[in-house]
Short mmCIF file of C-alpha atoms and ligand atoms in Angstrom, two decimals:
data_model
loop_
_atom_site.label_atom_id
_atom_site.label_comp_id
_atom_site.label_asym_id
_atom_site.label_seq_id
_atom_site.Cartn_x
_atom_site.Cartn_y
_atom_site.Cartn_z
CA MET A 1 13.09 -23.14 -14.49
CA LEU A 2 10.36 -20.66 -14.85
CA SER A 3 11.75 -17.09 -14.58
CA ASN A 4 10.47 -13.64 -13.11
CA SER A 5 11.78 -11.57 -16.21
CA LEU A 6 9.49 -13.82 -18.20
CA ASN A 7 6.69 -13.59 -16.90
CA PHE A 8 3.52 -13.00 -18.96
CA SER A 9 0.59 -14.00 -16.52
CA GLY A 10 -2.45 -12.03 -16.75
CA GLY A 11 -2.71 -11.25 -12.87
CA PRO A 12 -0.79 -11.51 -10.08
CA GLY A 13 2.01 -11.17 -12.84
CA ALA A 14 5.19 -9.56 -13.58
CA LEU A 15 6.76 -6.76 -11.19
CA PRO A 16 10.15 -4.84 -11.44
CA LEU A 17 13.24 -7.07 -10.21
CA SER A 18 14.22 -4.36 -8.46
CA VAL A 19 10.95 -3.99 -6.46
CA LEU A 20 11.41 -7.88 -6.06
CA ALA A 21 14.71 -7.07 -4.71
CA GLN A 22 13.97 -4.73 -1.89
CA THR A 23 10.59 -6.48 -1.20
CA HIS A 24 13.17 -9.75 -0.07
CA ALA A 25 14.94 -7.42 2.12
CA ALA A 26 11.69 -5.84 3.83
CA ILE A 27 10.50 -9.18 4.20
CA LEU A 28 13.55 -9.14 6.75
CA ALA A 29 14.15 -5.68 7.82
CA LEU A 30 12.92 -2.58 6.40
CA PRO A 31 16.20 -0.09 6.13
CA GLU A 32 14.17 2.44 7.54
CA THR A 33 13.06 0.49 10.96
CA GLY A 34 14.29 -2.72 11.36
CA LEU A 35 11.54 -4.48 11.23
CA SER A 36 10.24 -6.65 8.84
CA ILE A 37 7.44 -5.37 6.26
CA LEU A 38 5.09 -7.87 7.43
CA GLY A 39 5.45 -7.06 10.92
CA MET A 40 5.11 -3.42 11.04
CA SER A 41 1.71 -1.47 12.31
CA HIS A 42 -0.77 0.46 10.25
CA ARG A 43 -0.45 2.69 13.10
CA SER A 44 3.17 3.60 12.75
CA ALA A 45 4.37 7.14 12.07
CA TRP A 46 6.62 4.36 8.88
CA PHE A 47 3.56 3.48 7.58
CA LYS A 48 1.71 6.75 7.76
CA GLU A 49 4.43 8.19 5.46
CA VAL A 50 4.24 5.21 2.86
CA LEU A 51 0.53 5.75 2.46
CA SER A 52 0.81 9.76 2.33
CA GLU A 53 4.03 9.06 -0.42
CA ALA A 54 1.81 6.75 -2.37
CA GLU A 55 -0.91 8.90 -2.65
CA GLN A 56 1.36 11.93 -3.94
CA ASN A 57 3.44 9.04 -6.48
CA LEU A 58 0.20 8.51 -7.67
CA ARG A 59 -1.17 12.07 -7.86
CA THR A 60 2.14 13.11 -9.70
CA LEU A 61 2.12 10.31 -12.35
CA LEU A 62 -1.49 11.05 -13.01
CA HIS A 63 -1.30 14.67 -12.75
CA VAL A 64 -4.75 13.89 -10.54
CA PRO A 65 -6.70 17.76 -10.31
CA ASP A 66 -7.36 19.23 -6.76
CA GLY A 67 -10.62 17.98 -6.08
CA TYR A 68 -9.88 14.01 -6.02
CA SER A 69 -9.24 11.90 -3.46
CA VAL A 70 -6.97 9.14 -3.91
CA ILE A 71 -8.04 6.16 -1.38
CA PHE A 72 -6.59 2.53 -1.08
CA LEU A 73 -9.39 0.16 -0.72
CA GLN A 74 -9.68 -3.78 -0.13
CA GLY A 75 -12.05 -6.44 -2.10
CA GLY A 76 -10.30 -5.76 -5.62
CA SER A 77 -12.06 -4.81 -8.09
CA SER A 78 -15.03 -6.71 -7.74
CA LEU A 79 -16.08 -4.98 -5.04
CA GLN A 80 -16.22 -2.06 -6.64
CA PHE A 81 -18.65 -3.21 -8.94
CA SER A 82 -21.11 -3.23 -6.08
CA MET A 83 -19.98 -0.52 -3.89
CA ILE A 84 -20.07 2.32 -6.63
CA PRO A 85 -23.89 1.61 -7.55
CA MET A 86 -24.20 1.44 -3.34
CA ASN A 87 -22.66 4.95 -3.26
CA PHE A 88 -23.84 6.88 -6.17
CA ALA A 89 -27.13 5.35 -7.84
CA ARG A 90 -29.11 5.25 -4.56
CA GLY A 91 -28.55 8.62 -2.68
CA ALA A 92 -29.99 11.67 -2.63
CA LYS A 93 -29.32 12.85 -6.19
CA VAL A 94 -31.55 10.04 -7.78
CA THR A 95 -34.64 10.93 -7.87
CA ASP A 96 -37.93 9.55 -10.10
CA SER A 97 -36.30 10.63 -13.18
CA THR A 98 -32.90 9.25 -12.95
CA ALA A 99 -32.38 6.46 -15.63
CA PRO A 100 -30.67 3.28 -14.40
CA ALA A 101 -26.48 3.15 -14.60
CA GLU A 102 -25.13 2.46 -18.13
CA PHE A 103 -22.66 -0.18 -18.76
CA VAL A 104 -20.79 -0.98 -21.96
CA VAL A 105 -20.41 -5.11 -21.76
CA SER A 106 -16.77 -5.37 -24.15
CA GLY A 107 -15.97 -8.82 -22.34
CA TYR A 108 -15.85 -10.65 -19.42
CA TRP A 109 -14.62 -7.92 -16.71
CA SER A 110 -17.49 -5.46 -17.58
CA GLY A 111 -19.77 -8.12 -18.01
CA LYS A 112 -19.42 -8.96 -14.33
CA ALA A 113 -19.38 -5.35 -13.82
CA VAL A 114 -22.76 -4.81 -14.99
CA GLU A 115 -24.31 -7.81 -13.13
CA GLU A 116 -23.34 -6.99 -9.65
CA ALA A 117 -24.56 -3.29 -10.23
CA ALA A 118 -27.61 -5.04 -11.17
CA THR A 119 -27.93 -6.45 -7.39
CA ILE A 120 -28.18 -3.08 -6.28
CA ALA A 121 -29.67 -0.45 -8.08
CA PRO A 122 -31.13 -0.02 -12.09
CA ALA A 123 -28.19 -0.68 -14.07
CA ARG A 124 -28.75 -2.00 -17.69
CA ALA A 125 -26.21 -2.89 -20.68
CA ILE A 126 -26.06 -0.77 -23.51
CA TRP A 127 -23.86 -2.22 -25.59
CA ASP A 128 -22.83 -6.01 -25.51
CA GLY A 129 -20.16 -7.26 -27.62
CA ALA A 130 -21.17 -10.91 -27.22
CA SER A 131 -22.51 -11.51 -30.74
CA GLN A 132 -18.94 -11.15 -31.75
CA HIS A 133 -17.72 -13.38 -28.87
CA TYR A 134 -16.34 -9.83 -27.42
CA SER A 135 -13.81 -8.98 -30.27
CA THR A 136 -14.50 -5.41 -30.99
CA LEU A 137 -15.46 -2.22 -29.12
CA PRO A 138 -17.95 0.33 -29.77
CA VAL A 139 -17.14 3.85 -30.80
CA PHE A 140 -18.61 6.18 -27.62
CA ALA A 141 -19.84 8.48 -29.67
CA ASP A 142 -22.52 5.85 -31.28
CA LEU A 143 -23.96 4.76 -27.97
CA PRO A 144 -27.56 5.38 -27.08
CA ARG A 145 -26.64 6.90 -24.05
CA SER A 146 -29.14 8.76 -21.53
CA PRO A 147 -28.18 12.25 -20.27
CA HIS A 148 -30.27 10.74 -16.97
CA ALA A 149 -28.31 7.96 -16.36
CA SER A 150 -27.00 7.80 -12.77
CA PHE A 151 -23.65 6.83 -14.11
CA PHE A 152 -22.08 5.79 -17.10
CA HIS A 153 -19.50 2.84 -16.66
CA TYR A 154 -16.62 0.82 -19.01
CA VAL A 155 -13.33 -0.80 -18.52
CA SER A 156 -10.89 0.91 -20.42
CA ASN A 157 -8.79 -2.63 -21.22
CA GLU A 158 -10.46 -6.18 -21.31
CA THR A 159 -7.49 -8.23 -19.75
CA VAL A 160 -9.82 -11.73 -20.64
CA GLU A 161 -9.88 -10.83 -24.28
CA GLY A 162 -7.43 -8.58 -25.07
CA LEU A 163 -9.41 -5.04 -26.30
CA GLN A 164 -9.04 -1.74 -24.94
CA PHE A 165 -10.51 1.34 -25.58
CA ASN A 166 -8.07 4.55 -26.91
CA GLU A 167 -10.42 7.48 -26.55
CA VAL A 168 -12.25 8.85 -23.48
CA PRO A 169 -16.05 8.63 -23.53
CA ALA A 170 -18.12 12.25 -23.40
CA ALA A 171 -19.40 12.78 -19.63
CA LEU A 172 -23.08 13.96 -21.29
CA GLY A 173 -24.09 15.30 -17.58
CA VAL A 174 -23.23 11.99 -16.42
CA PRO A 175 -20.90 10.84 -14.20
CA LEU A 176 -17.99 8.45 -16.23
CA ILE A 177 -16.84 5.61 -14.40
CA ALA A 178 -13.63 3.47 -15.35
CA ASP A 179 -12.25 0.31 -14.44
CA MET A 180 -8.98 0.60 -14.97
CA SER A 181 -7.43 -2.42 -13.06
CA SER A 182 -5.28 -3.62 -16.12
CA ASP A 183 -4.26 -0.53 -17.70
CA PHE A 184 -3.86 2.00 -14.94
CA LEU A 185 -0.38 3.60 -14.95
CA SER A 186 0.58 2.15 -18.42
CA ARG A 187 -0.15 5.20 -20.32
CA PRO A 188 -1.60 8.88 -19.47
CA VAL A 189 -5.01 9.37 -18.47
CA ASP A 190 -7.13 12.80 -18.61
CA VAL A 191 -8.35 12.06 -14.63
CA GLY A 192 -10.98 15.46 -15.03
CA ALA A 193 -12.71 13.75 -17.56
CA TYR A 194 -13.34 10.86 -14.97
CA SER A 195 -15.80 11.09 -12.07
CA MET A 196 -13.97 7.90 -10.74
CA ILE A 197 -11.06 5.59 -11.89
CA TYR A 198 -10.50 2.28 -10.18
CA ALA A 199 -7.93 -0.20 -10.56
CA HIS A 200 -6.31 -3.05 -8.21
CA ALA A 201 -2.85 -3.39 -8.04
CA GLN A 202 -2.21 -6.95 -9.09
CA LYS A 203 -1.91 -6.21 -12.91
CA ASN A 204 0.25 -3.35 -13.05
CA LEU A 205 0.76 -1.70 -9.59
CA GLY A 206 1.92 -4.28 -7.14
CA PRO A 207 0.90 -7.68 -5.34
CA ALA A 208 -2.58 -8.64 -4.94
CA GLY A 209 -4.83 -6.99 -1.82
CA VAL A 210 -4.78 -3.39 -2.54
CA THR A 211 -7.25 -1.51 -4.84
CA VAL A 212 -6.94 2.08 -6.18
CA ALA A 213 -9.14 4.85 -6.32
CA LEU A 214 -9.49 8.37 -7.61
CA ILE A 215 -12.51 10.04 -6.67
CA ASP A 216 -14.01 13.65 -7.61
CA ASN A 217 -14.87 15.00 -4.69
CA THR A 218 -18.45 16.58 -5.82
CA MET A 219 -19.47 12.88 -6.29
CA LEU A 220 -19.30 12.37 -2.12
CA GLU A 221 -22.66 14.17 -1.93
CA ARG A 222 -24.49 11.36 -3.71
CA ILE A 223 -23.88 8.87 -1.13
CA PRO A 224 -26.73 8.16 0.67
CA SER A 225 -26.95 7.85 4.71
CA GLY A 226 -27.03 3.95 6.62
CA LEU A 227 -24.40 2.87 4.41
CA PRO A 228 -21.99 0.44 6.25
CA ALA A 229 -18.33 2.68 7.50
CA MET A 230 -16.58 -0.27 5.03
CA LEU A 231 -18.64 0.01 2.34
CA ASP A 232 -18.77 4.10 2.38
CA TYR A 233 -16.42 5.66 0.50
CA ARG A 234 -16.04 8.88 2.72
CA THR A 235 -14.99 5.96 5.76
CA HIS A 236 -11.91 5.73 3.69
CA ILE A 237 -11.16 8.95 2.33
CA GLU A 238 -11.75 10.79 6.25
CA HIS A 239 -9.45 8.39 7.94
CA HIS A 240 -6.70 8.61 4.60
CA SER A 241 -7.33 4.70 3.65
CA ASN A 242 -6.27 3.92 7.16
CA TYR A 243 -9.74 3.16 8.77
CA ASN A 244 -9.03 -0.44 10.03
CA THR A 245 -6.23 -2.36 8.82
CA PRO A 246 -5.13 -1.78 5.35
CA PRO A 247 -3.08 -4.50 3.59
CA VAL A 248 0.39 -2.93 4.76
CA PHE A 249 2.40 -5.09 2.22
CA SER A 250 0.66 -4.58 -0.57
CA ILE A 251 0.34 -0.79 -0.27
CA TYR A 252 4.49 -0.97 0.69
CA VAL A 253 5.46 -2.63 -2.68
CA LEU A 254 2.71 -0.74 -4.58
CA ASN A 255 4.81 2.07 -3.42
CA LEU A 256 8.09 0.95 -4.45
CA VAL A 257 6.24 0.27 -8.06
CA THR A 258 5.55 3.93 -7.98
CA ARG A 259 9.17 5.08 -7.05
CA TRP A 260 10.28 3.24 -10.43
CA LEU A 261 7.76 4.20 -12.48
CA MET A 262 8.65 7.86 -11.27
CA HIS A 263 12.59 7.22 -11.49
CA ASP A 264 13.41 4.07 -13.57
CA ILE A 265 11.17 4.47 -16.20
CA GLY A 266 10.65 8.30 -16.27
CA GLY A 267 6.34 8.36 -15.72
CA VAL A 268 3.87 7.26 -17.65
CA ASP A 269 4.43 8.94 -20.88
CA ALA A 270 7.60 7.14 -21.25
CA MET A 271 6.04 3.94 -20.00
CA GLN A 272 3.13 4.55 -22.70
CA ARG A 273 6.45 4.46 -25.63
CA ILE A 274 8.29 1.56 -24.39
CA ASN A 275 4.51 -0.63 -23.85
CA ALA A 276 4.04 0.55 -27.45
CA ARG A 277 6.88 -1.00 -28.49
CA LYS A 278 6.68 -4.30 -26.91
CA ALA A 279 2.96 -4.54 -28.00
CA ALA A 280 4.25 -3.89 -31.94
CA ALA A 281 6.74 -6.68 -31.83
CA LEU A 282 4.33 -9.34 -30.52
CA TYR A 283 1.58 -7.92 -32.99
CA GLY A 284 3.93 -8.12 -35.91
CA THR A 285 5.39 -11.56 -34.92
CA LEU A 286 1.69 -13.20 -34.28
CA ASP A 287 0.42 -10.82 -37.72
CA ALA A 288 3.65 -12.50 -39.58
CA MET A 289 2.00 -16.37 -38.53
CA ALA A 290 -1.32 -15.45 -39.75
CA ASP A 291 -1.63 -18.70 -41.59
CA MET A 292 -1.10 -20.44 -38.16
CA VAL A 293 -2.55 -17.83 -35.59
CA GLU A 294 -5.63 -15.63 -34.61
CA VAL A 295 -4.93 -12.60 -32.35
CA HIS A 296 -8.69 -12.29 -30.42
CA ALA A 297 -9.32 -8.76 -31.26
CA GLU A 298 -10.17 -6.83 -34.39
CA PRO A 299 -7.07 -4.99 -34.82
CA ALA A 300 -8.78 -1.21 -34.08
CA ALA A 301 -9.55 -2.82 -30.24
CA ARG A 302 -6.03 -4.71 -29.61
CA SER A 303 -4.72 -3.90 -26.35
CA GLN A 304 -1.39 -3.30 -25.26
CA MET A 305 -1.93 -4.76 -22.33
CA ASN A 306 -3.00 -8.56 -23.09
CA ILE A 307 -2.46 -10.18 -26.39
CA ALA A 308 -5.23 -13.34 -26.36
CA PHE A 309 -4.08 -15.59 -29.27
CA HIS A 310 -4.58 -19.09 -30.19
CA PHE A 311 -3.76 -21.54 -33.11
CA LYS A 312 -6.06 -22.00 -35.86
CA ASP A 313 -5.05 -25.58 -35.35
CA ARG A 314 -6.24 -25.45 -31.79
CA ALA A 315 -4.50 -28.57 -30.70
CA LEU A 316 -1.13 -26.47 -31.28
CA ASP A 317 -2.24 -24.37 -28.12
CA GLN A 318 -0.97 -26.60 -25.56
CA VAL A 319 1.75 -27.72 -27.37
CA CYS A 320 2.77 -24.01 -27.61
CA ILE A 321 2.51 -23.66 -24.11
CA ASP A 322 4.30 -26.20 -22.93
CA ALA A 323 7.03 -25.68 -25.19
CA ALA A 324 7.00 -22.13 -23.73
CA THR A 325 6.99 -23.43 -20.09
CA ALA A 326 10.06 -25.44 -21.12
CA ALA A 327 11.85 -22.39 -22.27
CA GLY A 328 11.28 -20.43 -19.12
CA PHE A 329 8.09 -18.40 -19.65
CA SER A 330 5.24 -18.45 -17.86
CA GLY A 331 1.51 -17.44 -17.44
CA LEU A 332 0.55 -17.72 -21.08
CA ASP A 333 -2.52 -19.83 -21.28
CA GLY A 334 -5.62 -17.95 -21.96
CA HIS A 335 -8.08 -17.17 -19.53
CA ARG A 336 -10.12 -20.26 -18.28
CA SER A 337 -13.30 -18.25 -20.43
CA LEU A 338 -11.28 -17.92 -23.82
CA GLY A 339 -8.63 -20.71 -23.46
CA GLY A 340 -5.92 -20.58 -26.21
CA LEU A 341 -3.18 -18.60 -25.24
CA ARG A 342 -2.64 -14.98 -23.74
CA ALA A 343 0.65 -13.03 -23.04
CA SER A 344 0.14 -10.02 -20.65
CA ILE A 345 2.96 -7.55 -21.06
CA TYR A 346 2.22 -5.37 -18.07
CA ASN A 347 4.85 -2.68 -17.43
CA ALA A 348 6.86 -4.50 -15.30
CA VAL A 349 7.43 -6.70 -18.48
CA THR A 350 10.56 -5.80 -20.08
CA GLU A 351 11.12 -4.88 -23.67
CA ASP A 352 13.92 -7.41 -23.69
CA ALA A 353 11.20 -10.34 -22.40
CA ALA A 354 8.70 -9.20 -25.14
CA LEU A 355 11.35 -9.49 -27.31
CA ALA A 356 12.52 -13.02 -26.08
CA LEU A 357 8.24 -14.03 -26.47
CA SER A 358 8.51 -12.63 -30.25
CA ALA A 359 11.55 -14.57 -31.11
CA PHE A 360 10.22 -17.96 -29.20
CA LEU A 361 6.86 -17.48 -31.17
CA ALA A 362 8.20 -17.08 -34.11
CA ASP A 363 10.47 -19.93 -34.04
CA PHE A 364 7.47 -21.96 -32.90
CA GLY A 365 5.96 -21.30 -35.64
CA ARG A 366 8.78 -22.34 -38.10
CA SER A 367 8.75 -25.36 -36.51
CA HIS A 368 5.15 -26.19 -36.36
CA GLY A 369 3.78 -24.32 -39.62
C1 PLP B 1 -8.61 -8.83 -12.76
C2 PLP B 1 -9.87 -7.84 -12.92
C3 PLP B 1 -11.30 -7.40 -11.93
C4 PLP B 1 -10.89 -8.71 -10.75
O1 PLP B 1 -10.31 -7.83 -9.97
P1 PLP B 1 -10.03 -8.40 -8.61
O2 PLP B 1 -9.22 -7.79 -7.84
O3 PLP B 1 -9.87 -10.12 -8.76
O4 PLP B 1 -11.85 -8.70 -7.97
C5 PLP B 1 -11.87 -6.65 -12.89
N1 PLP B 1 -11.82 -5.77 -13.54
C6 PLP B 1 -10.69 -5.99 -14.25
C7 PLP B 1 -10.35 -5.38 -15.87
C8 PLP B 1 -9.47 -6.87 -14.18
O5 PLP B 1 -8.95 -6.86 -15.21
#
């Protein structure tokens, strides 16, 4: 039997068991309304309260500065790959001297981001880790950046390859935009350093269907007129994320997750300390198995959210996944683009679960080494 508490999926993935229990009850009847969450109107006072609490909790957890909008969007992070250039790289602020939007291509997702952007506006990769199979990250200060780029984009945590930046790039007068889909709320972030941060829910925040965006309101003057309403950030800001029917269920669960993070965990600083211990336990085990296992990421680029690795004897990859499944673990298959294994240790994966997986892997190593 697979177990919710041993879910190491890359996403959608683990949610806190207390959130699952509240969601279970809410499917039949919300304590506040007596109605199923699945039948609650997005125009109800109850849902408006949920939206406003979720926004406020995110502002509190991340110390979002005044002058930033916090909105809930649909279309996943993938839609942001095209919505960002549509809003910020084609408007009145773009002149003949505006250089292309600049992207760091550090893995699977940042590669998608620049590809999509290039269908909308001039965009270029100024660094690409392909020659090292996306196992390493650049130092931001070494990048050949233009001070005239329409914006600078990077992915803070490469979910597939298991790479994570631990520094914030300098703005250089260029709007800084980060896809934090797979490490949002896993550690503190200096929101004020960014013009925009976005993250869909299904890695660290809740179920699929909702994407959070934090946007510096001074960016709004860049938006060209004539965009379709749904693709214009101003529509969602002006209507408090309730322009058309939002994903009521996903936002409800996301709100429960923010409450859990605030009250059960104690905020993002506490979350970061727990996440660091989980990652240290697993990397420690894998390093001790270095004669038979290779971690995909170089040590300096290792992610605290996703640990991608494989056995030197590649036949053991599937043997290990099967044995793990038999022991109740799930979600350990590597991304289809990379193969091998991947342990995703998002916020809701407990320290006990990470230690259980460590012990399982060490055991597996002893019996197959
Ligand atoms: C999973 C992921 C995406 C894709 O998100 P969708 O919501 O499926 O569009 C984008 N960026 C990163 C960093 C991801 O981890």
